[in-house]
XYZ file of C-alpha atoms in Angstrom:
784
model
C 34.188 250.276 -96.609
C 37.284 249.652 -98.728
C 35.767 246.649 -100.462
C 32.645 248.573 -101.432
C 34.707 251.566 -102.575
C 36.849 249.375 -104.819
C 33.741 247.915 -106.384
C 32.241 251.313 -107.236
C 35.672 252.647 -108.419
C 35.936 249.787 -110.898
C 32.427 250.497 -112.083
C 33.260 254.201 -112.673
C 36.431 253.307 -114.578
C 34.441 250.966 -116.793
C 31.955 253.775 -117.559
C 34.791 256.259 -118.333
C 36.492 253.808 -120.694
C 33.209 253.153 -122.460
C 32.628 256.926 -122.924
C 36.101 257.454 -124.462
C 35.626 254.859 -127.210
C 32.021 255.899 -127.818
C 30.553 252.444 -127.307
C 29.460 250.242 -124.519
C 31.057 246.788 -124.256
C 30.554 244.144 -121.612
C 33.692 243.037 -119.866
C 34.119 239.766 -118.015
C 33.892 241.209 -114.467
C 30.671 243.031 -115.332
C 29.120 239.945 -116.874
C 30.169 237.859 -113.868
C 28.677 240.400 -111.460
C 25.439 240.497 -113.458
C 25.220 236.697 -113.368
C 25.782 236.663 -109.616
C 23.094 239.294 -109.043
C 20.722 237.334 -111.255
C 21.353 234.122 -109.343
C 20.688 235.837 -106.019
C 17.536 237.481 -107.394
C 16.200 234.187 -108.732
C 17.014 232.284 -105.537
C 15.368 234.980 -103.447
C 12.177 234.787 -105.510
C 12.068 230.986 -105.366
C 12.916 230.614 -101.679
C 10.322 233.193 -100.679
C 7.645 230.777 -101.849
C 8.799 227.973 -99.540
C 6.078 227.373 -96.930
C 6.557 225.081 -93.909
C 3.901 223.996 -91.422
C 1.367 225.417 -93.916
C 1.829 229.064 -92.875
C 5.507 229.988 -92.324
C 7.929 231.203 -95.035
C 11.310 231.891 -93.398
C 13.648 231.067 -96.301
C 13.344 234.392 -98.114
C 14.494 236.256 -95.000
C 17.366 233.775 -94.632
C 18.355 234.380 -98.266
C 18.602 238.138 -97.687
C 20.754 237.586 -94.577
C 23.099 235.267 -96.491
C 23.544 237.588 -99.521
C 25.391 240.523 -97.941
C 24.833 244.261 -98.396
C 26.243 244.733 -101.916
C 24.591 244.367 -105.314
C 23.987 240.656 -104.697
C 22.193 241.477 -101.450
C 20.072 244.068 -103.231
C 19.233 241.518 -105.925
C 18.293 238.944 -103.269
C 16.083 241.515 -101.522
C 14.365 242.401 -104.795
C 13.778 238.759 -105.620
C 12.499 238.052 -102.113
C 10.035 240.941 -102.305
C 8.825 239.735 -105.680
C 8.450 236.174 -104.394
C 6.544 237.098 -101.247
C 4.148 239.379 -103.102
C 3.536 236.791 -105.827
C 3.477 233.493 -103.938
C 2.222 234.289 -100.406
C -1.024 235.928 -99.253
C -0.735 239.676 -98.784
C -0.951 239.884 -94.985
C 1.707 237.200 -94.526
C 3.838 238.776 -97.257
C 3.896 242.100 -95.386
C 5.319 240.392 -92.323
C 8.198 238.724 -94.188
C 8.838 241.796 -96.359
C 9.328 243.793 -93.179
C 11.742 241.218 -91.767
C 13.686 241.060 -95.061
C 13.991 244.847 -95.381
C 15.043 245.229 -91.745
C 17.658 242.489 -92.145
C 19.125 244.120 -95.265
C 19.050 247.559 -93.587
C 21.067 246.278 -90.610
C 23.624 244.678 -92.924
C 23.849 247.810 -95.104
C 24.083 250.304 -92.235
C 26.607 248.370 -90.160
C 28.646 246.760 -92.937
C 31.927 247.947 -91.399
C 31.231 246.382 -87.973
C 33.503 243.360 -87.660
C 31.060 241.411 -85.545
C 28.596 241.268 -88.439
C 31.251 239.645 -90.666
C 31.207 236.497 -88.548
C 29.379 233.507 -90.049
C 26.579 233.415 -87.449
C 26.081 237.184 -87.058
C 23.643 237.929 -89.893
C 21.908 234.595 -89.330
C 21.132 235.688 -85.768
C 20.029 239.108 -87.010
C 17.650 237.474 -89.496
C 16.245 235.245 -86.767
C 15.742 238.242 -84.480
C 14.021 240.339 -87.169
C 11.791 237.472 -88.221
C 10.988 236.795 -84.575
C 10.046 240.436 -83.883
C 7.778 240.799 -86.914
C 6.298 237.344 -86.338
C 5.554 238.112 -82.694
C 3.617 241.228 -83.658
C 1.842 239.475 -86.507
C 0.867 236.304 -84.639
C -0.148 238.083 -81.416
C -3.311 239.315 -83.137
C -4.836 235.819 -82.957
C -3.507 234.761 -79.563
C -0.972 232.117 -78.664
C -1.552 228.409 -78.337
C 1.066 225.874 -77.335
C 1.314 224.629 -80.917
C 1.740 228.221 -82.167
C 4.643 228.795 -79.767
C 6.341 225.563 -80.897
C 5.944 226.419 -84.571
C 7.092 229.994 -83.994
C 10.287 228.931 -82.196
C 10.913 226.285 -84.861
C 10.572 228.918 -87.568
C 13.139 231.161 -85.868
C 15.557 228.229 -85.577
C 15.012 227.371 -89.239
C 15.653 230.993 -90.221
C 18.961 231.060 -88.359
C 20.092 227.640 -89.570
C 19.141 228.130 -93.220
C 20.739 231.604 -93.286
C 24.026 230.165 -92.043
C 23.917 227.310 -94.556
C 23.043 229.584 -97.475
C 25.958 231.842 -96.574
C 28.334 228.864 -96.711
C 27.211 228.159 -100.279
C 26.848 231.713 -101.644
C 29.848 233.485 -100.085
C 32.475 231.628 -102.195
C 30.327 232.374 -105.263
C 30.415 236.132 -104.573
C 34.150 236.011 -103.846
C 34.786 234.123 -107.127
C 36.978 231.515 -105.457
C 38.436 229.087 -107.943
C 39.776 226.694 -105.281
C 36.334 225.884 -103.922
C 36.846 223.235 -101.222
C 33.881 220.893 -100.951
C 34.150 219.949 -97.277
C 31.483 218.315 -95.138
C 30.142 221.663 -93.926
C 29.553 222.934 -97.450
C 28.076 219.608 -98.525
C 25.519 219.867 -95.763
C 24.853 223.525 -96.577
C 24.331 222.661 -100.239
C 21.871 219.949 -99.208
C 19.960 222.515 -97.117
C 19.799 224.854 -100.136
C 18.473 222.048 -102.325
C 15.851 221.159 -99.706
C 14.737 224.794 -99.414
C 14.301 224.999 -103.177
C 12.387 221.714 -103.227
C 10.079 222.967 -100.463
C 9.303 225.993 -102.628
C 8.676 223.831 -105.693
C 6.504 221.343 -103.795
C 3.524 223.701 -104.121
C 3.879 223.656 -107.927
C 1.619 220.888 -109.240
C 2.109 219.420 -112.682
C -1.222 217.588 -112.704
C -3.758 217.406 -109.892
C -1.784 216.468 -106.741
C 1.433 215.518 -108.571
C 4.067 217.922 -107.229
C 7.180 218.999 -109.130
C 9.105 219.460 -105.875
C 8.393 215.954 -104.628
C 9.268 214.455 -108.013
C 12.620 216.270 -107.950
C 13.157 215.163 -104.332
C 12.658 211.538 -105.390
C 15.117 212.079 -108.258
C 17.758 213.542 -105.917
C 17.303 210.753 -103.354
C 17.531 208.079 -106.046
C 20.643 209.529 -107.672
C 22.356 210.175 -104.342
C 21.674 206.634 -103.105
C 22.970 205.084 -106.334
C 26.203 207.089 -106.227
C 26.725 207.208 -102.458
C 25.596 203.778 -101.278
C 23.162 202.617 -98.616
C 24.233 204.705 -95.605
C 24.636 207.982 -97.501
C 21.468 207.273 -99.466
C 19.424 206.572 -96.351
C 20.591 209.793 -94.680
C 19.958 211.772 -97.870
C 16.514 210.186 -98.302
C 15.501 210.961 -94.724
C 16.650 214.589 -95.086
C 14.868 215.121 -98.414
C 11.755 213.354 -97.151
C 11.736 215.494 -94.024
C 11.774 218.632 -96.164
C 8.710 217.350 -98.034
C 7.018 216.607 -94.707
C 7.696 220.163 -93.526
C 6.106 221.448 -96.720
C 3.036 219.302 -96.044
C 1.359 218.160 -92.861
C 4.539 217.888 -90.776
C 4.199 214.157 -90.024
C 7.423 212.272 -90.907
C 5.827 210.125 -93.642
C 7.978 211.122 -96.611
C 11.089 210.857 -94.425
C 10.219 207.234 -93.712
C 9.351 206.458 -97.351
C 12.377 208.171 -98.930
C 14.730 206.827 -96.243
C 13.740 203.193 -96.783
C 13.626 203.586 -100.581
C 17.079 205.199 -100.661
C 18.424 202.416 -98.461
C 17.119 199.880 -100.978
C 18.497 201.848 -103.950
C 21.874 202.217 -102.223
C 22.150 198.439 -102.055
C 22.265 198.499 -105.892
C 25.241 200.856 -105.974
C 27.429 198.489 -107.968
C 24.690 197.648 -110.469
C 23.143 199.448 -113.393
C 20.782 202.350 -113.041
C 17.557 200.386 -113.743
C 18.232 198.148 -110.728
C 18.548 201.120 -108.355
C 15.531 202.848 -109.908
C 13.460 199.670 -109.624
C 14.452 199.108 -105.985
C 13.547 202.716 -105.140
C 10.193 202.624 -106.948
C 9.186 199.204 -105.549
C 10.002 200.296 -101.990
C 7.895 203.447 -102.399
C 5.060 201.324 -103.783
C 5.325 198.953 -100.815
C 5.310 201.836 -98.295
C 2.291 203.351 -100.036
C 0.396 200.056 -99.809
C 1.386 199.525 -96.156
C -0.107 202.926 -95.271
C -2.946 202.846 -97.779
C -5.734 203.926 -95.425
C -4.269 206.906 -93.601
C -0.779 207.923 -94.657
C 0.878 208.231 -98.053
C -0.968 209.780 -100.990
C -1.361 207.892 -104.248
C 0.193 210.894 -106.030
C 3.573 209.853 -104.581
C 3.627 206.885 -106.962
C 3.276 209.152 -109.994
C 5.912 211.533 -108.620
C 8.366 208.681 -108.108
C 7.652 207.322 -111.595
C 8.375 210.776 -113.023
C 11.612 211.034 -111.036
C 12.575 207.506 -112.116
C 12.063 208.331 -115.782
C 14.284 211.423 -115.516
C 16.900 209.440 -113.557
C 17.116 206.812 -116.279
C 17.728 209.351 -119.070
C 20.206 211.607 -117.260
C 23.643 211.718 -118.951
C 26.388 209.715 -117.298
C 28.671 212.758 -117.161
C 26.129 214.629 -115.060
C 25.734 211.762 -112.611
C 29.499 211.320 -112.454
C 29.800 214.917 -111.187
C 27.461 213.954 -108.340
C 30.001 211.537 -106.823
C 32.087 214.168 -104.945
C 28.909 215.513 -103.359
C 27.776 212.184 -101.881
C 31.097 210.466 -101.222
C 31.250 209.477 -97.571
C 35.054 209.617 -97.512
C 37.803 211.003 -99.749
C 38.970 208.855 -102.645
C 42.121 207.775 -100.808
C 40.315 207.010 -97.542
C 38.158 203.960 -97.075
C 38.936 200.945 -99.220
C 36.259 199.314 -101.307
C 36.381 196.236 -99.113
C 35.494 198.342 -96.078
C 32.570 199.921 -97.928
C 31.246 196.481 -98.867
C 31.488 195.380 -95.247
C 29.363 198.283 -94.017
C 26.927 197.863 -96.914
C 26.277 194.245 -95.954
C 25.522 195.334 -92.391
C 22.922 197.815 -93.663
C 21.309 195.282 -95.980
C 20.983 192.750 -93.167
C 19.452 195.424 -90.940
C 16.878 196.236 -93.638
C 15.959 192.533 -93.878
C 15.564 192.348 -90.105
C 13.153 195.291 -89.987
C 11.178 193.853 -92.895
C 10.768 190.571 -91.011
C 9.638 192.551 -87.975
C 7.038 194.337 -90.094
C 5.696 191.034 -91.439
C 5.228 189.718 -87.904
C 3.414 192.892 -86.774
C 1.178 193.558 -89.769
C -1.623 191.195 -88.742
C -1.796 192.767 -85.259
C -3.201 196.106 -86.456
C -6.935 196.757 -86.565
C -8.901 199.874 -87.394
C -10.006 201.822 -84.278
C -13.678 201.957 -83.293
C -15.076 205.405 -82.510
C -16.852 205.012 -79.121
C -17.029 207.522 -76.350
C -15.817 206.587 -72.882
C -17.670 209.218 -70.801
C -19.095 208.025 -67.458
C -22.165 210.239 -67.776
C -23.108 208.409 -70.976
C -23.842 205.292 -68.868
C -26.836 206.895 -67.133
C -27.954 208.799 -70.250
C -28.175 205.636 -72.328
C -29.828 203.672 -69.502
C -32.423 206.441 -69.095
C -33.147 206.441 -72.829
C -33.861 202.714 -72.664
C -35.924 202.586 -69.419
C -37.241 206.043 -68.537
C -38.528 207.069 -71.968
C -42.078 205.677 -71.400
C -42.170 206.118 -67.620
C -44.954 208.332 -66.195
C -42.443 209.972 -63.802
C -39.994 210.947 -66.548
C -40.816 214.648 -66.364
C -40.631 214.662 -62.584
C -37.274 212.850 -62.398
C -35.460 214.432 -65.306
C -36.981 217.933 -65.386
C -38.508 219.183 -62.125
C -36.255 217.134 -59.776
C -33.239 216.969 -62.097
C -30.832 218.201 -59.383
C -31.841 215.428 -56.971
C -31.607 212.806 -59.726
C -28.189 214.099 -60.758
C -26.899 213.990 -57.174
C -28.221 210.463 -56.664
C -26.512 209.178 -59.803
C -23.330 211.031 -58.944
C -23.257 209.422 -55.465
C -23.477 205.958 -57.023
C -20.752 206.507 -59.647
C -17.656 206.016 -57.455
C -18.803 202.702 -55.978
C -19.909 201.410 -59.389
C -16.591 202.172 -61.017
C -14.602 200.681 -58.150
C -16.617 197.446 -58.226
C -17.179 197.318 -61.987
C -20.890 196.737 -61.390
C -23.758 198.713 -59.890
C -25.846 197.488 -56.956
C -28.988 198.828 -55.357
C -27.070 199.878 -52.261
C -24.962 202.286 -54.310
C -27.992 204.567 -54.867
C -29.679 206.702 -52.183
C -32.778 205.101 -50.617
C -35.124 207.871 -51.709
C -34.087 207.383 -55.350
C -34.647 203.592 -55.210
C -38.079 203.982 -53.602
C -39.142 206.741 -55.987
C -38.119 204.966 -59.226
C -40.952 202.799 -60.649
C -38.624 200.662 -62.800
C -35.467 200.557 -60.708
C -34.501 196.877 -61.364
C -34.723 197.456 -65.123
C -32.850 200.761 -64.763
C -30.102 199.086 -62.710
C -29.797 196.278 -65.267
C -29.478 198.823 -68.104
C -26.872 200.779 -66.126
C -24.793 197.637 -65.632
C -24.961 196.784 -69.310
C -23.833 200.265 -70.282
C -21.146 200.241 -67.579
C -19.751 196.962 -68.954
C -19.668 198.480 -72.428
C -17.936 201.568 -71.024
C -15.237 199.505 -69.332
C -14.678 197.535 -72.524
C -14.349 200.762 -74.489
C -11.853 202.099 -71.982
C -9.851 198.886 -72.160
C -9.868 199.036 -75.943
C -8.764 202.669 -75.973
C -5.930 201.911 -73.569
C -4.741 199.057 -75.736
C -5.040 201.239 -78.812
C -2.903 203.919 -77.192
C -0.348 201.323 -76.156
C -0.264 199.973 -79.705
C 0.296 203.411 -81.154
C 3.060 204.084 -78.686
C 4.640 200.784 -79.639
C 4.561 201.786 -83.301
C 6.208 205.079 -82.423
C 8.880 203.144 -80.548
C 9.464 201.062 -83.662
C 10.180 204.248 -85.594
C 12.530 205.275 -82.804
C 14.358 201.984 -83.097
C 14.592 202.482 -86.859
C 16.092 205.912 -86.282
C 18.575 204.412 -83.830
C 19.514 201.794 -86.371
C 20.153 204.393 -89.071
C 22.243 206.412 -86.649
C 24.216 203.296 -85.809
C 24.724 202.579 -89.511
C 25.920 206.124 -90.134
C 28.320 205.823 -87.191
C 29.628 202.548 -88.616
C 30.319 204.234 -91.942
C 31.991 207.237 -90.319
C 34.394 205.074 -88.325
C 37.806 204.905 -89.889
C 38.603 201.511 -91.402
C 42.382 201.824 -91.620
C 44.101 200.274 -94.659
C 47.220 198.172 -93.981
C 49.492 198.654 -97.044
C 52.280 196.435 -95.721
C 50.108 193.375 -95.169
C 48.241 194.092 -98.388
C 51.544 193.998 -100.293
C 52.558 190.687 -98.661
C 49.150 189.170 -99.432
C 49.388 190.296 -103.050
C 52.826 188.666 -103.329
C 51.480 185.429 -101.853
C 48.586 185.367 -104.320
C 50.899 186.112 -107.257
C 53.255 183.325 -106.186
C 50.320 180.923 -106.260
C 49.339 182.144 -109.738
C 46.068 183.757 -108.581
C 45.070 186.984 -110.345
C 43.090 188.810 -107.657
C 42.670 192.373 -106.434
C 43.065 192.485 -102.672
C 42.326 195.121 -100.048
C 43.523 194.688 -96.467
C 42.225 196.934 -93.678
C 41.463 196.967 -89.969
C 37.947 197.525 -88.718
C 36.894 199.770 -85.836
C 37.989 197.087 -83.333
C 41.501 196.885 -84.820
C 40.926 193.428 -86.294
C 42.279 192.487 -89.682
C 40.024 191.983 -92.699
C 40.755 191.368 -96.364
C 38.650 191.276 -99.515
C 39.703 189.351 -102.649
C 38.033 190.127 -105.984
C 38.646 188.605 -109.390
C 38.009 185.533 -111.498
C 40.218 183.301 -109.299
C 38.475 184.023 -106.001
C 37.036 180.483 -105.835
C 40.547 179.058 -106.140
C 41.650 181.227 -103.220
C 38.759 179.873 -101.160
C 40.158 176.319 -101.214
C 41.314 175.028 -97.792
C 44.883 174.413 -98.980
C 45.296 178.118 -99.909
C 44.305 179.453 -96.474
C 47.558 178.619 -94.574
C 49.670 180.600 -97.059
C 47.447 183.666 -96.699
C 47.541 183.292 -92.911
C 51.364 183.334 -92.989
C 51.322 186.435 -95.210
C 48.992 188.331 -92.864
C 50.335 186.874 -89.610
C 46.925 186.050 -88.109
C 44.585 183.039 -88.293
C 41.834 183.616 -90.847
C 38.281 182.556 -91.571
C 37.155 182.573 -95.232
C 33.676 183.836 -96.070
C 32.539 183.563 -99.734
C 30.482 186.560 -100.889
C 28.983 187.609 -104.207
C 31.847 187.273 -106.711
C 34.444 187.833 -103.982
C 36.073 186.285 -100.936
C 36.260 187.909 -97.515
C 39.014 186.965 -95.061
C 38.313 187.719 -91.394
C 40.760 187.441 -88.504
C 40.005 184.288 -86.560
C 39.267 184.520 -82.848
C 41.821 183.158 -80.305
C 38.971 181.480 -78.389
C 36.452 178.917 -79.542
C 33.297 177.431 -78.068
C 32.102 173.833 -77.984
C 28.343 173.553 -77.571
C 26.062 170.696 -76.609
C 22.258 170.757 -76.830
C 19.629 168.329 -75.596
C 15.844 168.759 -75.646
C 12.756 166.778 -74.719
C 9.163 167.761 -75.380
C 6.383 167.529 -72.827
C 4.621 164.171 -72.602
C 1.621 164.103 -74.905
C 2.759 167.003 -77.131
C 3.844 166.707 -80.744
C 6.387 169.544 -80.656
C 8.432 171.316 -78.013
C 7.637 174.897 -77.039
C 11.341 175.642 -76.535
C 13.557 176.953 -79.326
C 17.238 177.767 -79.362
C 20.188 178.466 -81.603
C 23.774 179.668 -81.557
C 25.679 181.654 -84.166
C 28.754 183.851 -84.533
C 28.674 187.420 -85.820
C 31.281 188.940 -88.095
C 32.837 190.853 -85.188
C 33.708 187.567 -83.430
C 30.840 187.603 -80.912
C 29.259 184.232 -80.139
C 25.514 184.435 -79.487
C 23.674 181.585 -77.746
C 19.905 181.967 -77.591
C 17.225 179.978 -75.769
C 13.516 180.903 -75.836
C 10.614 179.222 -74.008
C 7.142 179.964 -75.395
C 4.103 180.289 -73.153
C 2.736 176.857 -72.294
C 3.613 174.001 -74.601
C 2.703 172.592 -77.971
C 2.391 174.312 -81.394
C 1.373 177.752 -80.063
C 4.370 177.936 -77.716
C 6.629 176.627 -80.483
C 5.401 179.338 -82.836
C 6.121 182.141 -80.366
C 9.582 180.902 -79.370
C 10.627 180.129 -82.962
C 9.541 183.584 -84.114
C 11.509 185.233 -81.307
C 14.633 183.214 -82.141
C 14.407 184.010 -85.855
C 13.847 187.756 -85.420
C 16.477 188.178 -82.736
C 19.045 186.272 -84.793
C 18.411 188.606 -87.737
C 18.767 191.715 -85.569
C 21.971 190.574 -83.894
C 23.530 189.337 -87.145
C 22.847 192.747 -88.675
C 24.809 194.427 -85.875
C 21.861 196.000 -84.032
C 22.601 196.875 -80.409
C 21.527 193.946 -78.231
C 19.427 195.899 -75.754
C 17.659 197.832 -78.526
C 16.980 194.561 -80.358
C 15.432 192.959 -77.257
C 13.254 196.001 -76.487
C 12.081 196.167 -80.102
C 11.277 192.456 -80.146
C 9.392 192.664 -76.854
C 7.272 195.551 -78.175
C 6.527 193.651 -81.382
C 5.476 190.521 -79.512
C 3.272 192.633 -77.233
C 1.461 193.958 -80.309
C 1.004 190.457 -81.694
C -0.194 189.259 -78.308
C -3.170 191.650 -78.372
C -4.687 189.691 -81.253
C -3.094 186.253 -81.102
C -1.940 185.895 -77.493
C 1.283 184.381 -76.298
C 4.646 185.475 -74.984
C 8.087 183.938 -74.630
C 11.050 184.032 -72.306
C 14.430 184.982 -73.771
C 17.813 183.872 -72.465
C 20.733 185.287 -74.453
C 24.447 184.670 -73.899
C 27.000 186.773 -75.789
C 30.759 186.074 -75.626
C 33.509 188.062 -77.343
C 35.787 185.285 -78.585
C 38.708 187.715 -78.803
C 38.677 188.808 -75.155
C 36.372 186.448 -73.260
C 34.151 189.317 -72.126
C 30.475 188.463 -72.200
C 26.941 189.382 -71.208
C 23.821 187.480 -70.203
C 20.460 189.064 -71.105
C 17.246 187.741 -69.589
C 13.558 188.400 -70.181
C 11.705 186.138 -67.753
C 14.115 183.246 -68.378
C 15.218 180.480 -66.012
C 18.564 180.829 -64.183
C 21.867 180.454 -66.029
C 24.803 178.654 -64.407
C 28.497 179.528 -64.934
C 31.256 177.152 -63.871
C 34.739 178.531 -63.253
C 37.005 175.794 -61.963
C 34.910 173.991 -59.364
C 32.825 177.046 -58.455
C 29.319 177.433 -59.926
C 27.672 180.844 -60.153
C 23.898 181.266 -60.554
C 22.637 184.216 -62.692
C 18.952 185.214 -62.455
C 16.776 188.127 -63.546
C 13.513 189.830 -62.646
C 12.399 191.210 -66.048
C 9.080 190.078 -67.519
C 8.994 187.744 -70.540
C 9.020 189.305 -74.011
C 5.493 190.237 -75.062
C 4.187 191.082 -71.588
C 5.781 194.539 -71.447
C 6.867 197.125 -74.020
C 9.198 200.091 -74.130
C 11.325 200.865 -71.089
C 9.259 198.443 -68.990
C 10.413 195.665 -71.284
C 14.108 196.414 -70.747
C 16.010 193.153 -70.179
C 18.190 192.224 -67.220
C 21.879 192.295 -68.147
C 24.756 190.642 -66.281
C 28.383 191.184 -67.375
C 30.717 188.204 -67.143
C 34.293 187.268 -68.035
C 35.132 183.771 -69.226
C 38.455 182.021 -69.591
C 39.423 178.809 -71.410
C 37.908 175.860 -69.553
C 34.903 177.817 -68.209
C 31.459 176.402 -68.889
C 28.008 178.044 -69.191
C 24.734 176.142 -68.769
C 21.442 177.548 -70.077
C 18.183 175.697 -69.312
C 14.459 176.203 -69.720
C 12.232 176.207 -66.639
C 11.188 172.621 -67.335
C 14.639 171.461 -66.217
C 14.915 173.396 -62.974
C 11.210 173.357 -62.115
C 10.173 174.968 -58.849
C 12.294 172.799 -56.570
C 15.876 172.942 -55.380
C 18.537 173.156 -58.117
C 21.384 171.898 -55.913
C 21.536 168.656 -57.914
C 22.083 170.614 -61.111
C 24.926 172.632 -59.597
C 26.659 169.445 -58.456
C 26.385 167.924 -61.923
C 27.897 171.049 -63.505
C 30.682 171.281 -60.890
C 31.617 167.624 -61.468
C 31.713 168.025 -65.248
C 35.201 167.231 -66.563
C 34.779 168.944 -69.936
C 34.685 165.713 -71.949
C 31.405 166.146 -73.821
C 29.053 169.151 -73.372
C 26.420 167.303 -75.384
C 26.498 164.336 -72.977
C 26.142 166.693 -70.001
C 23.098 168.356 -71.615
C 21.535 164.938 -72.315
C 22.139 163.795 -68.733
C 20.487 166.914 -67.276
C 17.406 166.376 -69.442
C 16.931 162.685 -68.664
C 17.896 162.658 -64.980
C 15.822 165.598 -63.796
C 13.889 164.655 -60.629
C 10.803 166.685 -61.569
C 9.453 164.393 -64.291
C 8.534 165.486 -67.808
C 5.798 167.990 -66.795
C 7.024 170.651 -69.231
C 9.239 171.080 -72.269
C 12.929 170.720 -71.395
C 15.992 172.131 -73.080
C 19.589 172.268 -71.837
C 22.364 174.082 -73.690
C 25.996 173.736 -72.544
C 28.759 176.021 -73.883
C 32.405 175.337 -73.013
C 35.108 177.892 -73.879
C 38.417 176.601 -75.213
C 41.607 178.126 -76.568
C 42.204 177.861 -80.292
C 45.488 176.079 -81.029
C 46.098 177.093 -84.658
C 48.286 180.235 -84.618
C 50.175 180.796 -87.892
C 53.717 182.059 -88.132
C 54.206 185.281 -90.042
C 56.154 184.973 -93.300
């Protein structure tokens, strides 16, 4: 009450002063108030035109709830009324006008109630008013399940958008000069931008080219270029989702803008044309991938329009965008830490692109065939009974008896997959003049029916697998965002010592030293002398400065130093192809990730020869890309199994997967199996046998394709043996255990060769043995 009284008292004083001097002059507070009212009026008119799910317009009501009960609230209400009456059909406009007026009336009548001053209070009121008017309005046409879902979603969107709009507009009405741009207000500002873009998406510049979608592409492009890959991907998904809500509701634009922003974010350190080109080319690729049924060709023109505007925007304007998309404050994450996370995202994008290339040939257009059991007899009757003299008697006068006879035969036919004369009642067989021909036609149609059912089941499984791929992509983006949000702690003391060491060696380099989320030391060196620092004779001095053993990794125009693991692995591999084959169907590899995890992989393709080699090599290549990019191991295996299942529908084939992961910092490890042969672990003189029951990759998808996982702990001197089923065969493996127990640790490669050549089964299948021995690293530098 006091706040409103002060406002009107100031207004009366301004009128009295103007009357005394005989003229009317605009003072700064009056001009500022007029500007605020105008902004609220304009936003109310624009947001009222935002339509989601093709028939709901909740943002005008949310704008009224977020604007308060003063002059700004009245301006927002006036703008909302104008927008609804101008941009929405009259019957729908009446519903939202009622909700807006009721929301403003509650705020105006109960302005002095403290509960309504809380951030969520008026948002809940707006949701309740919109829900009440919507319930009355929508009840006239009845309620379907989809209507209930959309109605509840609209109420949630009303509440959420009202809260977000209040976070943005309240400091504007209070004229706060120290406007703190925290994460909550950044998100609220993004919601406001998305609401405006939804409203503008219905404004077409030419044919289907939308102004809102062009501006959404511009915002995603600019945000990705200034914020990097992770921020850009999240921003692209959010903006794309808003365009999907304004359209059909399918998450197509979210996928397109998310991938394009991820590509543009990879060009953060380059000039604007590189980011714009990456964004536009990714959109073009997505449009071509979904040419038949998904993206519209108008998206290309919208992106080209957004790209043109992005390229001519002033640098000062884009520079002001940095605080809005910065993932961390300026004094938080070092540039070296940002580069580390960016590389992880880029590798993940490459992995998913490789997965797409392997799946693309597996898709085929669906065939529209019915799978109704009654169609079997209808089609058989059309072929046989059309010219029969008893057609009228069987299918008209005695239709009930004919129907019952065919119905009695259906269950036995479907259970057997084929019809026989005994399945039909005797009176029907004796009465039918052409029964053998009718039975033959029924069997032909039944075979076609079963094929159609099989095809439809496979089609549904394929579609579900594609949906799971999108789920894995979402999981990956969430993982990338979590990686970026983790605090990479700078280490100023070690950074100072490293800088002194470099200066003493005469190397002019900028260095950043930080610890990753695991507490392990990392350093990035940038400058013209980075190649000199990469020489082997420079590494010991840097190790003494940082106090840990280091591994040097050359990057683009920089050098990365990573803390070296206290454990190391010595591997030995031996393989022998099946007699009479040109290539082996087994494939394997081992590699070390940046986090110090050793990955040892062995895959055995179905059968032997080139086809088995193709399947196992593909699985090794894809899985190595996923794991190198930092994708969760179980998610990577499930995704790969689903992809191979899709390929198997057209090209056949599957592969076993045996994966060993060892953390070389702690010795903790895991063994993942998809249909693979046993793995043997030797600790001292004891040998442990690890098996699994999961199906090979490509035979099952989704949760059914979840791998078996066994946790292990290894110490220096322990040994792990991985073999394909050609080594163990179907007989007793006691001989293999004795060989491993007697191994003295001299040469893992010699042990693998001995197991391959001395197997008692004979070379009836491809054979591969992979021996990994864990040892302690001796080189530990002394700190300077």
